[in-house]
């Protein structure tokens, strides 16, 4: 398996623009997580899905952020409109059911909003 | 809510020396505990995990961690540091039966030649 695949690796956008981050989880994993990493706040869980259904979105900063998982092999995190304070590395991770909680992380998307 | 505290945002050791990275958790009920490593410009990789089996857990790359309930600790150790161990290390916690992990702030490990 190729692991968790995120795209793009880097994104530079202007304030006010829409940004869409993409994630393909490991086949057979039924949990998908979106994390944000910044120097100030560390790793924050934004939202997670189980069997394509959002379970906990309490970490989503505000209404400008939205996430979807239309099928078991694809998820998106959208920011509209983007702001400079959204600049961070966004990670997607997936795990299989069974309580093992062994996340597999993607390589992340480094977002810069100017 | 569960949380972990990593003592020391930056640890520096000499090559060949003992590595000790500290992690304390906040819970009256023993949770699941994890250590992850992050190399520059990469995602996190699982080093080891404690899920209420043996209290001494062995992981990859020669690392191990010991769960101590009396101290609410889960410190990460390696007897002899290697240059390739330079990375950021994260302790994480989860309630049993839950699926989400809460990460500590991370400890950056530097290895001096």
Coordinates of C-alpha atoms in Angstrom, one line a residue:
Chain A
X1 CA 0.0 0.0 0.0
X2 CA 1.3 3.5 -0.8
X3 CA 0.2 4.8 2.6
X4 CA -1.9 7.9 3.2
X5 CA -1.6 10.2 0.3
X6 CA -2.1 14.0 0.6
X7 CA -2.1 16.6 -2.0
X8 CA -0.8 19.1 -2.7
X9 CA 2.4 19.0 -0.6
X10 CA 2.7 22.8 -0.7
X11 CA 0.1 25.4 -1.3
X12 CA 0.6 29.2 -1.4
X13 CA -2.5 31.3 -1.7
X14 CA -3.7 34.8 -1.2
X15 CA -5.9 35.8 1.6
X16 CA -9.6 35.4 0.7
X17 CA -9.1 32.6 -1.7
X18 CA -10.6 29.1 -1.3
X19 CA -8.2 26.3 -0.5
X20 CA -8.9 22.6 -0.8
X21 CA -6.7 20.0 0.7
X22 CA -7.1 16.3 -0.3
X23 CA -6.5 13.0 1.3
X24 CA -6.6 9.4 0.3
X25 CA -6.5 7.0 3.3
X26 CA -5.1 3.5 3.4
X27 CA -7.5 1.0 1.8
X28 CA -9.5 -0.8 4.5
X29 CA -9.0 1.9 7.1
X30 CA -12.4 3.1 8.3
X31 CA -11.2 6.1 10.4
X32 CA -9.9 9.3 9.0
X33 CA -8.5 12.2 10.9
X34 CA -7.5 15.8 10.0
X35 CA -4.9 17.5 12.1
X36 CA -3.3 20.9 12.0
X37 CA 0.2 21.6 13.2
X38 CA 1.6 25.0 14.1
X39 CA 4.5 26.1 16.2
X40 CA 2.2 27.9 18.7
X41 CA -0.5 25.3 19.1
X42 CA 1.2 22.0 18.2
X43 CA -0.9 19.3 16.7
X44 CA -4.7 19.9 16.9
X45 CA -7.4 17.5 15.9
X46 CA -9.8 19.3 13.6
X47 CA -12.2 16.5 12.7
X48 CA -12.5 12.8 12.3
X49 CA -14.7 10.4 10.3
X50 CA -15.8 6.8 10.8
X51 CA -17.1 5.0 7.8
X52 CA -17.3 8.3 5.9
X53 CA -19.5 9.9 8.6
X54 CA -18.1 12.9 10.6
X55 CA -18.0 11.9 14.3
X56 CA -16.3 14.8 16.0
X57 CA -15.8 18.2 14.4
X58 CA -15.3 20.2 17.7
X59 CA -11.8 21.1 16.6
X60 CA -12.8 22.9 13.5
X61 CA -11.8 26.5 14.1
X62 CA -14.8 28.2 12.6
X63 CA -17.3 28.1 9.8
X64 CA -14.6 28.9 7.2
X65 CA -13.5 25.3 7.6
X66 CA -15.4 22.4 6.2
X67 CA -14.5 18.7 5.6
X68 CA -16.1 16.0 3.6
X69 CA -15.6 12.3 3.0
X70 CA -17.8 11.4 0.0
X71 CA -16.4 7.8 -0.1
X72 CA -14.0 5.5 1.7
X73 CA -11.1 6.5 -0.4
X74 CA -11.2 10.3 -0.4
X75 CA -11.6 13.2 1.9
X76 CA -11.2 17.0 1.5
X77 CA -10.6 19.8 3.9
X78 CA -11.7 23.2 2.6
X79 CA -11.0 26.7 3.8
X80 CA -13.1 29.5 2.4
X81 CA -12.1 32.3 2.7
X82 CA -8.5 31.7 3.7
X83 CA -6.7 34.0 6.2
X84 CA -3.0 34.3 7.0
X85 CA -3.6 32.7 10.5
X86 CA -4.6 29.5 8.7
X87 CA -1.0 29.0 7.6
X88 CA 0.1 25.6 9.0
X89 CA 0.9 22.1 8.1
X90 CA -2.3 20.0 7.7
X91 CA -2.0 16.3 8.2
X92 CA -4.4 13.5 7.3
X93 CA -4.2 10.2 9.1
X94 CA -6.2 7.0 8.9
X95 CA -6.6 3.9 11.2
X96 CA -8.4 0.7 11.2
X97 CA -11.1 -0.4 13.6
X98 CA -10.1 -2.6 16.5
X99 CA -8.9 -0.2 19.2
X100 CA -5.3 -0.3 18.2
X101 CA -5.3 3.4 17.4
X102 CA -2.2 2.9 15.2
X103 CA -2.6 6.0 13.0
X104 CA -0.8 6.2 9.7
X105 CA -0.1 9.8 8.8
X106 CA 0.3 11.4 5.4
X107 CA 3.2 13.6 4.6
X108 CA 1.1 16.7 5.1
X109 CA 0.2 19.8 3.2
X110 CA 2.1 23.0 4.0
X111 CA -0.3 25.9 3.6
X112 CA 0.9 29.4 3.4
X113 CA -1.7 32.2 3.1
X114 CA -0.2 35.6 2.2
Chain B
X1 CA -10.4 15.7 28.9
X2 CA -7.2 13.6 28.5
X3 CA -4.0 15.4 28.1
X4 CA -0.2 14.7 28.1
X5 CA 2.6 17.0 29.2
X6 CA 6.0 16.6 27.7
X7 CA 8.7 18.0 29.9
X8 CA 11.3 19.8 27.8
X9 CA 10.6 21.2 24.4
X10 CA 14.2 20.5 23.4
X11 CA 16.6 17.8 24.5
X12 CA 20.2 17.5 23.4
X13 CA 22.4 14.5 24.0
X14 CA 25.7 13.2 22.7
X15 CA 25.9 10.3 20.2
X16 CA 26.1 7.1 22.2
X17 CA 24.5 8.6 25.3
X18 CA 21.2 7.7 26.9
X19 CA 18.1 9.3 25.5
X20 CA 15.3 10.1 28.0
X21 CA 12.2 12.0 26.8
X22 CA 9.6 12.6 29.5
X23 CA 5.8 12.4 29.2
X24 CA 3.2 12.6 31.9
X25 CA -0.5 12.0 31.4
X26 CA -3.5 13.3 33.2
X27 CA -6.1 10.6 34.0
X28 CA -7.2 8.7 37.0
X29 CA -7.9 5.7 34.7
X30 CA -5.0 4.3 32.8
X31 CA -5.4 5.4 29.2
X32 CA -3.8 4.2 26.0
X33 CA -0.4 5.9 25.4
X34 CA 1.7 6.4 22.4
X35 CA 5.0 7.8 21.2
X36 CA 5.3 9.1 17.6
X37 CA 8.4 10.4 15.8
X38 CA 8.4 13.1 13.1
X39 CA 11.4 13.6 10.9
X40 CA 11.8 17.0 9.0
X41 CA 9.1 17.6 6.4
X42 CA 7.4 14.2 7.1
X43 CA 4.3 13.0 8.8
X44 CA 4.4 11.2 12.2
X45 CA 5.4 7.6 12.5
X46 CA 4.4 5.3 15.4
X47 CA 7.3 4.3 17.6
X48 CA 5.4 2.3 20.2
X49 CA 2.2 2.1 22.1
X50 CA 0.9 1.0 25.5
X51 CA -2.6 -0.6 25.6
X52 CA -2.7 -2.1 29.1
X53 CA -0.6 -5.2 28.4
X54 CA 3.0 -5.2 29.5
X55 CA 4.1 -2.0 31.2
X56 CA 7.5 -2.0 29.5
X57 CA 6.9 -1.5 25.8
X58 CA 9.5 -2.0 23.1
X59 CA 9.3 -0.1 19.9
X60 CA 11.1 0.4 16.7
X61 CA 14.7 1.7 16.3
X62 CA 15.7 0.5 19.8
X63 CA 13.3 2.8 21.7
X64 CA 11.3 1.6 24.7
X65 CA 8.9 3.2 27.2
X66 CA 7.7 2.2 30.6
X67 CA 4.2 2.8 31.8
X68 CA 4.2 3.8 35.5
X69 CA 0.7 4.3 37.0
X70 CA 2.0 5.6 40.3
X71 CA 3.8 8.4 38.5
X72 CA 1.3 8.9 35.7
X73 CA 4.3 8.7 33.4
X74 CA 5.3 7.1 30.1
X75 CA 8.8 8.2 29.5
X76 CA 10.7 7.2 26.3
X77 CA 14.2 5.9 26.5
X78 CA 17.0 4.6 24.2
X79 CA 20.3 3.3 25.7
X80 CA 22.5 4.7 23.0
X81 CA 21.7 7.7 20.8
X82 CA 22.4 7.6 17.1
X83 CA 22.7 10.6 14.8
X84 CA 19.6 9.3 12.9
X85 CA 17.5 9.7 16.1
X86 CA 17.5 13.5 15.6
X87 CA 13.8 14.3 15.2
X88 CA 10.7 15.6 17.0
X89 CA 9.0 13.2 19.3
X90 CA 5.4 13.4 20.4
X91 CA 3.6 11.6 23.3
X92 CA -0.1 11.0 22.7
X93 CA -3.0 9.7 24.8
X94 CA -6.4 8.3 24.2
X95 CA -9.2 7.1 26.4
X96 CA -9.8 3.3 26.1
X97 CA -12.5 2.7 23.6
X98 CA -12.0 6.1 22.0
X99 CA -10.5 6.6 18.6
X100 CA -9.0 10.1 18.8
X101 CA -5.5 10.9 20.0
X102 CA -4.5 14.0 21.9
X103 CA -0.8 14.9 21.3
X104 CA 1.7 16.6 23.6
X105 CA 3.6 19.7 22.4
X106 CA 6.5 17.6 21.2
X107 CA 10.2 17.4 22.2
X108 CA 12.9 18.1 19.7
X109 CA 15.8 15.8 20.1
X110 CA 19.3 16.9 18.9
X111 CA 22.2 14.5 18.8
X112 CA 25.7 16.0 19.2
X113 CA 28.6 14.2 17.5

